[in-house]
PDB file of C-alpha atoms in Angstrom:
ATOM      1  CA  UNK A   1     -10.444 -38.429   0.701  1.00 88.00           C
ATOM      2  CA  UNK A   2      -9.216 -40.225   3.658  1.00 95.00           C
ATOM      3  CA  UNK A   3      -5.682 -40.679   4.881  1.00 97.00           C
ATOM      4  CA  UNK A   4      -3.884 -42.177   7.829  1.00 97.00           C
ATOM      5  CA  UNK A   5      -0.133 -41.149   8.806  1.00 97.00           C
ATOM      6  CA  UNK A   6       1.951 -43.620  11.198  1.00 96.00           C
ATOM      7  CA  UNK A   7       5.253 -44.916  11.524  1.00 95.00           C
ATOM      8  CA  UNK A   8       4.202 -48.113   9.955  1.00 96.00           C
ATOM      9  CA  UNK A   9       3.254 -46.270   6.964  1.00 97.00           C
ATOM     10  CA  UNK A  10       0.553 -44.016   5.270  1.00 97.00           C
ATOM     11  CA  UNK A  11      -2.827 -44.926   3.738  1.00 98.00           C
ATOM     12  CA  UNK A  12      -4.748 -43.101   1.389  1.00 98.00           C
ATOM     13  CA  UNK A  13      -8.161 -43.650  -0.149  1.00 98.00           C
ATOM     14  CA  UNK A  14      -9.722 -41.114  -2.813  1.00 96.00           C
ATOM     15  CA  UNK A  15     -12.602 -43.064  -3.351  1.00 94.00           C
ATOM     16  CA  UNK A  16     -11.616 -45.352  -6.278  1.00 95.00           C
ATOM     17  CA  UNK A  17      -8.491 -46.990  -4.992  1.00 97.00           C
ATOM     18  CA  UNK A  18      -6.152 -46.960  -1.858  1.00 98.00           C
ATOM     19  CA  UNK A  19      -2.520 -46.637  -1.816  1.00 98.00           C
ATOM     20  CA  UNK A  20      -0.426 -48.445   0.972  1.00 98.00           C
ATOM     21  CA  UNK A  21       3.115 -46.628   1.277  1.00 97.00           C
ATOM     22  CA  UNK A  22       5.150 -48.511   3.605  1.00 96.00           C
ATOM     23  CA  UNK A  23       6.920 -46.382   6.611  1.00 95.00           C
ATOM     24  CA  UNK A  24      10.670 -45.866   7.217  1.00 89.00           C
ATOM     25  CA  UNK A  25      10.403 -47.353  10.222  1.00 88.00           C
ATOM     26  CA  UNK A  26      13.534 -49.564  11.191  1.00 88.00           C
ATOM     27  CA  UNK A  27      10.420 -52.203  12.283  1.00 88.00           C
ATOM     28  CA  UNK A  28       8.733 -52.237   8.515  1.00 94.00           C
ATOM     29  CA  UNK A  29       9.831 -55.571   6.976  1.00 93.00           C
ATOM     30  CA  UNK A  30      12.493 -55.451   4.068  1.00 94.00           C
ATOM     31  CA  UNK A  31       9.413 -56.760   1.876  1.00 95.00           C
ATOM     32  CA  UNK A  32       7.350 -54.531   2.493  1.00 96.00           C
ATOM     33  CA  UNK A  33       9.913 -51.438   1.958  1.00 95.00           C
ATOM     34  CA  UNK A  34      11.007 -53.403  -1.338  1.00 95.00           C
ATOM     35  CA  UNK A  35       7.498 -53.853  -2.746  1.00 94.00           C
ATOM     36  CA  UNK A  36       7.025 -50.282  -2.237  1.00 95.00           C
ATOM     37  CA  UNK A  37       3.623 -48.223  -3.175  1.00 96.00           C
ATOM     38  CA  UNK A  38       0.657 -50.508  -3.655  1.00 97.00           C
ATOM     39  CA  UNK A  39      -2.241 -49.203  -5.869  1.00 97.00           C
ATOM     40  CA  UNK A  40      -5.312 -51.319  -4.774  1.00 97.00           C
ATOM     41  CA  UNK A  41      -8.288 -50.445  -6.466  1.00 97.00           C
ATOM     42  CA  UNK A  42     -11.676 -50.545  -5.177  1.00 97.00           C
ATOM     43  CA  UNK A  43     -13.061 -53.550  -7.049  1.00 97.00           C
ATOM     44  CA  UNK A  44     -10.370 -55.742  -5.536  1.00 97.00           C
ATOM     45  CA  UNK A  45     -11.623 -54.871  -1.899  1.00 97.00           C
ATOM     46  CA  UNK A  46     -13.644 -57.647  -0.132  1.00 96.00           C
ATOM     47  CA  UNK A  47     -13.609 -55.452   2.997  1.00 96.00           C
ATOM     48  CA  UNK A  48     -11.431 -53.383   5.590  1.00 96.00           C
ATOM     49  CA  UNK A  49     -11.461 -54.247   9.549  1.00 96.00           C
ATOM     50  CA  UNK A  50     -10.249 -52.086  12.680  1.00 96.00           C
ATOM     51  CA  UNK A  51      -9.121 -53.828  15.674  1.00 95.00           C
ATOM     52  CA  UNK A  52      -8.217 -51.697  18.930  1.00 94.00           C
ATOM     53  CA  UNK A  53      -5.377 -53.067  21.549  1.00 91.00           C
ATOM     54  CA  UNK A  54      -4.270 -51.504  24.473  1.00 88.00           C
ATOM     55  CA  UNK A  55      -1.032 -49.665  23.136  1.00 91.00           C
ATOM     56  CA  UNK A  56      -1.637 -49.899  19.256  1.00 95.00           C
ATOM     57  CA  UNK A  57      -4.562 -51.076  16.925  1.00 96.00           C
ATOM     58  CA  UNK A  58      -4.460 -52.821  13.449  1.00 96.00           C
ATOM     59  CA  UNK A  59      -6.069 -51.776  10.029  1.00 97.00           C
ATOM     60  CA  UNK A  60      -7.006 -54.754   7.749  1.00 96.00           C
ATOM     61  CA  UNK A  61      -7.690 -55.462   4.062  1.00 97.00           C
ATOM     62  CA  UNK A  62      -9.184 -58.051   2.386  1.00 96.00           C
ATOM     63  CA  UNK A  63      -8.871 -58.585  -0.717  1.00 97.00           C
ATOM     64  CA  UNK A  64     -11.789 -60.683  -3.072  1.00 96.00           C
ATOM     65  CA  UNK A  65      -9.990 -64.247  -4.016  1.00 95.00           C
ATOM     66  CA  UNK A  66      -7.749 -64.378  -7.312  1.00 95.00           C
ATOM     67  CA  UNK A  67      -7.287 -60.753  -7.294  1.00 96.00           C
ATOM     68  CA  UNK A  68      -4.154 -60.099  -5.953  1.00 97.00           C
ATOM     69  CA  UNK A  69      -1.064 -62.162  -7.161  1.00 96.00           C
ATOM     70  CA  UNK A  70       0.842 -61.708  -4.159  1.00 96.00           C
ATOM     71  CA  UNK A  71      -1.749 -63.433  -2.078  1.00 95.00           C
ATOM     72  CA  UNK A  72      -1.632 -66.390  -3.955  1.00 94.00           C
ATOM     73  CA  UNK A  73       1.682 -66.950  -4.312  1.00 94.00           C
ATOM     74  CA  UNK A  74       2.393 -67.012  -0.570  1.00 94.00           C
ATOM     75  CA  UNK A  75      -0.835 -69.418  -0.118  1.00 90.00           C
ATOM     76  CA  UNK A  76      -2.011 -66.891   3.131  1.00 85.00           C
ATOM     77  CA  UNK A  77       1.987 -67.575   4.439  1.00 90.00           C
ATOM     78  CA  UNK A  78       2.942 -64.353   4.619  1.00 89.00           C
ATOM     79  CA  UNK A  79       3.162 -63.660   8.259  1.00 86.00           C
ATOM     80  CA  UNK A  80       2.292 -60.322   9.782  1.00 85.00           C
ATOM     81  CA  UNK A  81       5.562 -58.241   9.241  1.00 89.00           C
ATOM     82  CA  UNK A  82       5.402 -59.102   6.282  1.00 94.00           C
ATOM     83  CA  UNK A  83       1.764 -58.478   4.800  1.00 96.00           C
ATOM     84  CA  UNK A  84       1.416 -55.113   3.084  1.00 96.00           C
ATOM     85  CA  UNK A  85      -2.690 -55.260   4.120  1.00 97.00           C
ATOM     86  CA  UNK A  86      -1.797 -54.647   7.668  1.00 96.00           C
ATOM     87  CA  UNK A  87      -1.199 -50.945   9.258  1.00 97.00           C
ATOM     88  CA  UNK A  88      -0.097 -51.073  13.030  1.00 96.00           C
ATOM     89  CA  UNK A  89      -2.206 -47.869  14.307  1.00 97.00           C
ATOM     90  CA  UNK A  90      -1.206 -45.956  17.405  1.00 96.00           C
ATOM     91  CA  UNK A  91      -3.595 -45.483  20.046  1.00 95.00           C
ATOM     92  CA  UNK A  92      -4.176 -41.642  19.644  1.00 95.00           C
ATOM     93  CA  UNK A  93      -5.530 -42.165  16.068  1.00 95.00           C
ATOM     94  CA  UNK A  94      -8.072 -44.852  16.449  1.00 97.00           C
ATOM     95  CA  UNK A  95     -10.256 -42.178  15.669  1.00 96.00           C
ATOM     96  CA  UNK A  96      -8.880 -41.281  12.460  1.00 97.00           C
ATOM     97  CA  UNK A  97      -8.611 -45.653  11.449  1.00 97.00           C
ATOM     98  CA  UNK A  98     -12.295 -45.333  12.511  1.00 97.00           C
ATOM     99  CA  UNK A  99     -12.911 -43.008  10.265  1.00 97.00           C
ATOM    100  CA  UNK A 100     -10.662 -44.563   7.363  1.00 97.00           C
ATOM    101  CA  UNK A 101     -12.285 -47.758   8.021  1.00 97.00           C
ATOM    102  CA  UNK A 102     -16.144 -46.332   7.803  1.00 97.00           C
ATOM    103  CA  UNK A 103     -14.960 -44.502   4.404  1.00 97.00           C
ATOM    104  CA  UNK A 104     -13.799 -47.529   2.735  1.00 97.00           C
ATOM    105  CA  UNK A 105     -16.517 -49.433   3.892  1.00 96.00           C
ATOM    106  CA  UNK A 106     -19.278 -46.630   2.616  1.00 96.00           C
ATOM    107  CA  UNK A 107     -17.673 -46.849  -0.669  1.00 96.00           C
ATOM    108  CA  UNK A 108     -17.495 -50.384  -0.999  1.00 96.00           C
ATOM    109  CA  UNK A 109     -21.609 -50.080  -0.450  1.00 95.00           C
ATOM    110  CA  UNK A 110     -22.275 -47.199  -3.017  1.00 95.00           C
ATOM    111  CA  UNK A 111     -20.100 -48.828  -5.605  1.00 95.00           C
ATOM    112  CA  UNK A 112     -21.626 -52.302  -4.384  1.00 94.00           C
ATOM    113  CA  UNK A 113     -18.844 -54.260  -4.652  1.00 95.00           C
ATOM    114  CA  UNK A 114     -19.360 -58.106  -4.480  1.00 93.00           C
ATOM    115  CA  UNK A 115     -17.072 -59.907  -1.954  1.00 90.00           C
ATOM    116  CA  UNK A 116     -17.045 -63.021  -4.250  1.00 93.00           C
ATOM    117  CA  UNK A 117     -13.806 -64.318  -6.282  1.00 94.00           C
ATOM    118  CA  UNK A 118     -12.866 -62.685  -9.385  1.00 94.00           C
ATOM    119  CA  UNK A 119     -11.546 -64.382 -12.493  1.00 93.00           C
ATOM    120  CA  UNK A 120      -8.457 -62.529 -13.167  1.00 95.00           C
ATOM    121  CA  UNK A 121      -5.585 -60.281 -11.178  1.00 96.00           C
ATOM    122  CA  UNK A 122      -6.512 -57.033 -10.481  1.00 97.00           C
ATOM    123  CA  UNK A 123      -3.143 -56.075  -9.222  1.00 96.00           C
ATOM    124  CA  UNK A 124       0.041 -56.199 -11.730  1.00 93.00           C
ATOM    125  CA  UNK A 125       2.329 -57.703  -9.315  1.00 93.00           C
ATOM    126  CA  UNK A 126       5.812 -56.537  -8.865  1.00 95.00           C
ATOM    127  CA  UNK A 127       8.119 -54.874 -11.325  1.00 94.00           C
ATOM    128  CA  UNK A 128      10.285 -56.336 -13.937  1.00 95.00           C
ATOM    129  CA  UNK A 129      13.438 -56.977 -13.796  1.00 96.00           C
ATOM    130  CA  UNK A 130      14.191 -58.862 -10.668  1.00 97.00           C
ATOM    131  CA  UNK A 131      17.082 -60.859  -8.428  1.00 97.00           C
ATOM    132  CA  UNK A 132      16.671 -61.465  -5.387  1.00 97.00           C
ATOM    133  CA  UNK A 133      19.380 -63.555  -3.516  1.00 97.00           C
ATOM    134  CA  UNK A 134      19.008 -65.967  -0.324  1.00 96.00           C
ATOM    135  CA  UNK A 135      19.385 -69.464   1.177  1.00 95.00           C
ATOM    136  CA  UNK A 136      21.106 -71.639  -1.272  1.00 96.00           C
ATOM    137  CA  UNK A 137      20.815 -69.185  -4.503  1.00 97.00           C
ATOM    138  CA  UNK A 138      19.892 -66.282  -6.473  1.00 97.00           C
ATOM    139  CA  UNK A 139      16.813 -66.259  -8.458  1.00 98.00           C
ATOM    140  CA  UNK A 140      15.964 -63.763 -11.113  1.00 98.00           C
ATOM    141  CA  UNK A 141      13.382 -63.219 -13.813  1.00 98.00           C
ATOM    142  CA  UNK A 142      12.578 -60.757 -16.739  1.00 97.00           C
ATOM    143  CA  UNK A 143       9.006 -61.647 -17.533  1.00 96.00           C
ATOM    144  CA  UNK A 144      10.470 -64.619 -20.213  1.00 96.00           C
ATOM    145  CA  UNK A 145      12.558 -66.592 -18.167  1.00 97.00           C
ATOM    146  CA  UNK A 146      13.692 -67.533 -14.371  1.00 98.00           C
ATOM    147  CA  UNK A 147      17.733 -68.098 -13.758  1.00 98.00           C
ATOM    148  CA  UNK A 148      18.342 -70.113 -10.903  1.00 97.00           C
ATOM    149  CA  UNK A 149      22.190 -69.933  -9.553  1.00 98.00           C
ATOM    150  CA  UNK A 150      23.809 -71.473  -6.521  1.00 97.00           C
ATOM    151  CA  UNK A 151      25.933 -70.380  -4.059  1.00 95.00           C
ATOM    152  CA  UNK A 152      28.753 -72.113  -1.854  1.00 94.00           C
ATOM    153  CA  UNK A 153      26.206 -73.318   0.430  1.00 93.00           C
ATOM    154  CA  UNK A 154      24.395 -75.477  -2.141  1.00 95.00           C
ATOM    155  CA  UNK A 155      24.402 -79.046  -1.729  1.00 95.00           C
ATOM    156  CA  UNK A 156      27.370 -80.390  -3.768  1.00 94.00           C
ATOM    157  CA  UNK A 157      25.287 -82.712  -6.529  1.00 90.00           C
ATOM    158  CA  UNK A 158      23.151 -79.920  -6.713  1.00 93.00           C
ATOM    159  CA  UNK A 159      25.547 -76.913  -7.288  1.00 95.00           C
ATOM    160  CA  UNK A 160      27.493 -79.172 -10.311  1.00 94.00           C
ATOM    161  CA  UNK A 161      24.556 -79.129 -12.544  1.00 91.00           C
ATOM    162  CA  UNK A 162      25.492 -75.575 -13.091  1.00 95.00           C
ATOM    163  CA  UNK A 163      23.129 -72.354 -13.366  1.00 96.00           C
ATOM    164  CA  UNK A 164      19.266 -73.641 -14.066  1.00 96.00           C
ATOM    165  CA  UNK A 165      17.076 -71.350 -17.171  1.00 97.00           C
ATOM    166  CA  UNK A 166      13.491 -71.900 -16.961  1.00 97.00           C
ATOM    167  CA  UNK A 167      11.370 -71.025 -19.673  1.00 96.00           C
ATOM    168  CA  UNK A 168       8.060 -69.251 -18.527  1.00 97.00           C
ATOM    169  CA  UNK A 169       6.563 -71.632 -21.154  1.00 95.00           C
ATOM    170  CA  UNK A 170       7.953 -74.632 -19.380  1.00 96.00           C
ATOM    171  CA  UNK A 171       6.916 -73.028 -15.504  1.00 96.00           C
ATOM    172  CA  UNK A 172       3.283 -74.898 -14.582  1.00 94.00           C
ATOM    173  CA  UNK A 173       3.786 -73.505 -11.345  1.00 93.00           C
ATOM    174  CA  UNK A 174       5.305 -71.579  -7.932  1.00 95.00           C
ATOM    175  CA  UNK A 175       5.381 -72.386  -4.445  1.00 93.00           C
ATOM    176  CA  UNK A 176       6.721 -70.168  -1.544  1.00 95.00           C
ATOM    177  CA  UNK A 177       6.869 -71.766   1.774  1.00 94.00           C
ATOM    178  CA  UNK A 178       8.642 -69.546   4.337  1.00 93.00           C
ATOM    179  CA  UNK A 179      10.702 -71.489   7.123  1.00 90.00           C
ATOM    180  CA  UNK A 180       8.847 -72.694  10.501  1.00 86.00           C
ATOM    181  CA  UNK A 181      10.820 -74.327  13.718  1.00 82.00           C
ATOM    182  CA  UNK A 182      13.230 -77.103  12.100  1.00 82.00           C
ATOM    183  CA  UNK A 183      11.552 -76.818   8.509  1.00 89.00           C
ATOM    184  CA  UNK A 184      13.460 -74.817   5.967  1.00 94.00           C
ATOM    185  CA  UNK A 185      11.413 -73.046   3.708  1.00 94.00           C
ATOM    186  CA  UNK A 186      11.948 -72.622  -0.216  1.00 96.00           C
ATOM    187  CA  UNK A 187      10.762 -70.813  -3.357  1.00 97.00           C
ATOM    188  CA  UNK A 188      10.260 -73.904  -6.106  1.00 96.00           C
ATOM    189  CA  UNK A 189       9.181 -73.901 -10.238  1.00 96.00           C
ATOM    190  CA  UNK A 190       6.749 -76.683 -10.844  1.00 94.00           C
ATOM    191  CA  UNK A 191       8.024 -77.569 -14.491  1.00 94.00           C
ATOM    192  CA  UNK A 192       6.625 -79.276 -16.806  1.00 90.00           C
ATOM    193  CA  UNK A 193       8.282 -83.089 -16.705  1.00 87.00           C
ATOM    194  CA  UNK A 194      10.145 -82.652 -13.737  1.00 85.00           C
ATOM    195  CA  UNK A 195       9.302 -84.484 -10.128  1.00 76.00           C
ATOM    196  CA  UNK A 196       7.711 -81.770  -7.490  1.00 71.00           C
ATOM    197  CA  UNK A 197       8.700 -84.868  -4.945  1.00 73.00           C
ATOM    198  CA  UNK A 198      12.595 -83.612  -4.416  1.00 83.00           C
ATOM    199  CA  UNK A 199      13.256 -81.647  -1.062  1.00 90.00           C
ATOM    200  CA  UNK A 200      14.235 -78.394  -2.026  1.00 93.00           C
ATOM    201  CA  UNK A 201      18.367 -78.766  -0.840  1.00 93.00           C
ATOM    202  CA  UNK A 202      18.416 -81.431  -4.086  1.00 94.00           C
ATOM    203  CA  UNK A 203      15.861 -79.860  -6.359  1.00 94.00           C
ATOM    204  CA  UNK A 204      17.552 -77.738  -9.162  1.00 94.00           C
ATOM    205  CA  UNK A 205      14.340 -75.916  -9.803  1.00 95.00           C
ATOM    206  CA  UNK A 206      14.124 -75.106  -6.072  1.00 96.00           C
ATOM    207  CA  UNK A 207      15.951 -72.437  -3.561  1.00 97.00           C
ATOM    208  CA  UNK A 208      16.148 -73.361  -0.213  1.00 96.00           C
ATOM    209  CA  UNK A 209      15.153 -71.142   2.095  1.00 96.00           C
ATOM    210  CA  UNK A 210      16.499 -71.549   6.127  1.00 93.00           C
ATOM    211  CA  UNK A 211      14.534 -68.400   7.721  1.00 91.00           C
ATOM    212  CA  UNK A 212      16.710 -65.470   7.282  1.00 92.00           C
ATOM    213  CA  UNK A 213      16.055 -61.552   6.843  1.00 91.00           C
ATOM    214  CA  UNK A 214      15.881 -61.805   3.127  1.00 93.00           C
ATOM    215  CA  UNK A 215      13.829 -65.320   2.435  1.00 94.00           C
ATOM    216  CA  UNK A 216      10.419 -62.838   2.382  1.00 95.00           C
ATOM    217  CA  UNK A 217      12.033 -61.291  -1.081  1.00 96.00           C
ATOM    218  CA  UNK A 218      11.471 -64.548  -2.590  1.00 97.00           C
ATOM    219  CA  UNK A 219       7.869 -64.131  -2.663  1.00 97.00           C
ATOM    220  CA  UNK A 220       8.394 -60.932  -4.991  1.00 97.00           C
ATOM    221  CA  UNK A 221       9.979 -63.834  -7.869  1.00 97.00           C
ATOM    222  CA  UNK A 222       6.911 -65.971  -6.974  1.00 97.00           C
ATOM    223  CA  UNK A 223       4.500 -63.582  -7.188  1.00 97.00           C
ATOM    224  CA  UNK A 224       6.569 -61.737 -10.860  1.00 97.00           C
ATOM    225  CA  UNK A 225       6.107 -65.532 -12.170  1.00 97.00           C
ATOM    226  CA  UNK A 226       2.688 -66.213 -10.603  1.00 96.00           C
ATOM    227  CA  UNK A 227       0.847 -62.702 -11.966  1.00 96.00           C
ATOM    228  CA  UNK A 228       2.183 -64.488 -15.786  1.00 96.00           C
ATOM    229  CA  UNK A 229       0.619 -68.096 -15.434  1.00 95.00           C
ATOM    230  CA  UNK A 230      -2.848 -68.413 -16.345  1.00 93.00           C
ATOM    231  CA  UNK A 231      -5.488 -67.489 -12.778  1.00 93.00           C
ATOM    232  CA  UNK A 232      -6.273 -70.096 -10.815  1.00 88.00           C
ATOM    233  CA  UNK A 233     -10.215 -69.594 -11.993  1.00 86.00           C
ATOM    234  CA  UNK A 234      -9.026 -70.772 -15.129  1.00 77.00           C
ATOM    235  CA  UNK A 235      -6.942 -74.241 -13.539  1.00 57.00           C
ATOM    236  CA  UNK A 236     -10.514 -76.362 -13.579  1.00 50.00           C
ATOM    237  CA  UNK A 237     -12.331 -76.967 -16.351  1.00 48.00           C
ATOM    238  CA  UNK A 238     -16.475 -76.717 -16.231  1.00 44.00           C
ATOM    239  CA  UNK A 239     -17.695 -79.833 -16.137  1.00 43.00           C
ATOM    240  CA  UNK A 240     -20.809 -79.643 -18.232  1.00 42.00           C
ATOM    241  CA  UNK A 241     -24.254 -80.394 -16.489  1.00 43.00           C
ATOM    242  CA  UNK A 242     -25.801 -83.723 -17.469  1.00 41.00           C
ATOM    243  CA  UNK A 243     -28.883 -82.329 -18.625  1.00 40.00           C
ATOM    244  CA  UNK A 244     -26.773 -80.504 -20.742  1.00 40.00           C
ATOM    245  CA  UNK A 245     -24.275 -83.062 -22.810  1.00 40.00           C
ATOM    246  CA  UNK A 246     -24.968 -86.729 -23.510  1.00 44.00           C
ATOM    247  CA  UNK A 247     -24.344 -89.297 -20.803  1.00 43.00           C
ATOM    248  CA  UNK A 248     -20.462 -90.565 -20.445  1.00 42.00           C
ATOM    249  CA  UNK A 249     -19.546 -94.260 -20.485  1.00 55.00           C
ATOM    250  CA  UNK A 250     -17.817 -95.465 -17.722  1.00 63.00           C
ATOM    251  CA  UNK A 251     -14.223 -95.961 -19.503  1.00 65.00           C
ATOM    252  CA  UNK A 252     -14.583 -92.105 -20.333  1.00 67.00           C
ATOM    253  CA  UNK A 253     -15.242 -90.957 -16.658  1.00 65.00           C
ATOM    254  CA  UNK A 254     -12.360 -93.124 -16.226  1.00 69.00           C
ATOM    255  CA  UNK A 255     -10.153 -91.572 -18.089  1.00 69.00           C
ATOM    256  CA  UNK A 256     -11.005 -88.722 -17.073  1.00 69.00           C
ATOM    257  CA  UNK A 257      -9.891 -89.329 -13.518  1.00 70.00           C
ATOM    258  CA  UNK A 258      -6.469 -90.915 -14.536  1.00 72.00           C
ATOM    259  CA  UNK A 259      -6.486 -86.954 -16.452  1.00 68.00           C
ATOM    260  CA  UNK A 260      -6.878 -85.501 -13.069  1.00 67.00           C
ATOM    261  CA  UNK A 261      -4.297 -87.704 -11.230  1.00 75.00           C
ATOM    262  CA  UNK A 262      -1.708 -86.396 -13.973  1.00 68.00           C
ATOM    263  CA  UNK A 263      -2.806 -82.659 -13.679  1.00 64.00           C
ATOM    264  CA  UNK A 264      -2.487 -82.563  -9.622  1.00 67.00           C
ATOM    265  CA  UNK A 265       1.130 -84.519 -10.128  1.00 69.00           C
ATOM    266  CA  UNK A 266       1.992 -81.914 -12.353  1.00 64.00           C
ATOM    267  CA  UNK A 267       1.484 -79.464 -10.182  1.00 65.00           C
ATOM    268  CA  UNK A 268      -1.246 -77.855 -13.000  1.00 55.00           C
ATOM    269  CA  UNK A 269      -4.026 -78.795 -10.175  1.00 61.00           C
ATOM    270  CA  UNK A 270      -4.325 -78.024  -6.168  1.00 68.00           C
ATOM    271  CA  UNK A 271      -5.193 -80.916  -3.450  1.00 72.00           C
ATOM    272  CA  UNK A 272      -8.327 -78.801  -3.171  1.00 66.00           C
ATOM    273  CA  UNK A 273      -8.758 -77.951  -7.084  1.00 65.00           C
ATOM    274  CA  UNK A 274      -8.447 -82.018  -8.044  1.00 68.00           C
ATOM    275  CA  UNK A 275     -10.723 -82.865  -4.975  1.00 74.00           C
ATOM    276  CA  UNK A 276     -13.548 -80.923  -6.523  1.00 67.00           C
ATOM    277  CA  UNK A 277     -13.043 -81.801  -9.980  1.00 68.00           C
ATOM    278  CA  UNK A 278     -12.469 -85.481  -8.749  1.00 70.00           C
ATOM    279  CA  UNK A 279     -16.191 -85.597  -6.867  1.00 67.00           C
ATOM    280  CA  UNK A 280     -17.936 -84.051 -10.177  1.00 67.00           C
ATOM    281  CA  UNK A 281     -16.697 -86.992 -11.928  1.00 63.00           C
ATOM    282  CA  UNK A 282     -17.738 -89.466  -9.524  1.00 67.00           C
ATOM    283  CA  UNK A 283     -20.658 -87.865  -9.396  1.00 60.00           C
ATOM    284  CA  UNK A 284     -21.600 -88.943 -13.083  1.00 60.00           C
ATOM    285  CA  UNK A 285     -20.501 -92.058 -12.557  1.00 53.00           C
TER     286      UNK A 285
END
């Protein structure tokens, strides 16, 4: 077993999983100290980094793609407060995150552990129920349904449409997007027939976010909705190989793009997800 002890927090690894306890430290991030112990297990590791400084150091973790909820959510936003894969290290135990870091590693050999994506979460994702209040409203969820509700700092046309209650069902989607400079940030449900155009102050299925100590929390109701959708392996279809399935007329392959154009507006596809599926099609063409 190895272990590490700081302020920032304690990390432990018996060989099939780490766990990442966040410190008490007045400097760990509320989202961190909310989200608590983290259970990572072996299989989700893509690999573990030490980096010295002159007063303090910095363990790493990366995780394999699609295996951690959290991660996807917040699109690689979470910023470094703020990301429960980061240990600040003091400078008089570099040679015990050495050590940590040449365990993991060894491990992640023996057990040869592929650094490629993996097709479903491997993490469970915060627990259920939650609320967590900021910017212009409350959001909560209970693994069937999000409640939106608005504060007296909601925009006016906004605020009179009342409480929102989105049906997981209905829910094609979740975006985070912390504040940065001038931009406000916001947590927003891609649902099923609604525009994703709508800044977040006039969206009803949106929270606007305007970078204060508890906008982070938000990412906790993305990621509780997120872990629930189906994994983003699964967004794509396999286009089948065209030595295996009959040719496709053009109208078809044209259909099939005006398909595509409706999944990325829905918010079912990514920029990058309809790119690829987009050139496949072409491709045949």
């Amino acid at each position: 077993m190895a272990e590490i002890i700081q302020k920032d927090g304690i990390w432990v690894f018996d060989g099939d999983a780490l766990r990442l306890t966040p410190g008490r430290d007045k400097n760990v991030s509320v989202l961190r100290r909310t989200l608590g112990e983290l259970a990572v297990p072996l299989g989700a590791l893509a690999g573990v980094s030490f980096e010295q400084g002159r007063r303090s150091g910095r363990l790493r973790l990366r995780l394999r793609d699609g295996a951690d909820p959290l991660l996807h959510a917040t699109g690689g936003r979470l910023t470094e407060p703020h990301d429960p894969y980061q240990l600040t290290v003091e400078a008089d135990r570099y040679g015990v995150a050495e050590y940590f870091t040449d365990e993991v590693r060894d491990a992640l050999l023996l057990a040869r552990v592929p650094g490629t994506p993996v097709g479903e979460y491997l993490l469970p994702g915060p627990p259920l129920p939650l609320t967590v209040s900021a910017g212009d409203g409350t959001a909560s969820f209970d693994g069937e349904q999000v409640r939106l509700e608005w504060n007296w700092k909601t925009e006016d046309a906004k605020a009179a449409a009342g409480p929102r209650t989105l049906a997981l069902a209905d829910i094609l989607g979740v975006e985070w997007q912390p504040s940065a400079g001038l931009e406000n940030g916001h947590l927003r449900f891609l649902v099923r027939g609604a525009p994703v155009k709508t800044r977040a102050k006039y969206d009803p299925n949106a929270v606007e976010l305007w970078g204060f100590k508890r906008d982070p929390l938000m990412a906790l109701v993305a990621t509780a909705v997120q872990v629930r959708l189906p994994h983003p392996s699964a967004a794509v279809p396999e286009t089948p190989r065209a030595a295996d399935a009959p040719e496709a007329d053009h109208d078809a392959l044209l259909r099939r793009l005006r398909e595509l154009g409706e999944l990325r507006r829905e918010g079912v596809l990514t920029d990058e997800e309809f790119t690829l599926a987009k050139q496949a099609v072409l491709k045949r063409m």
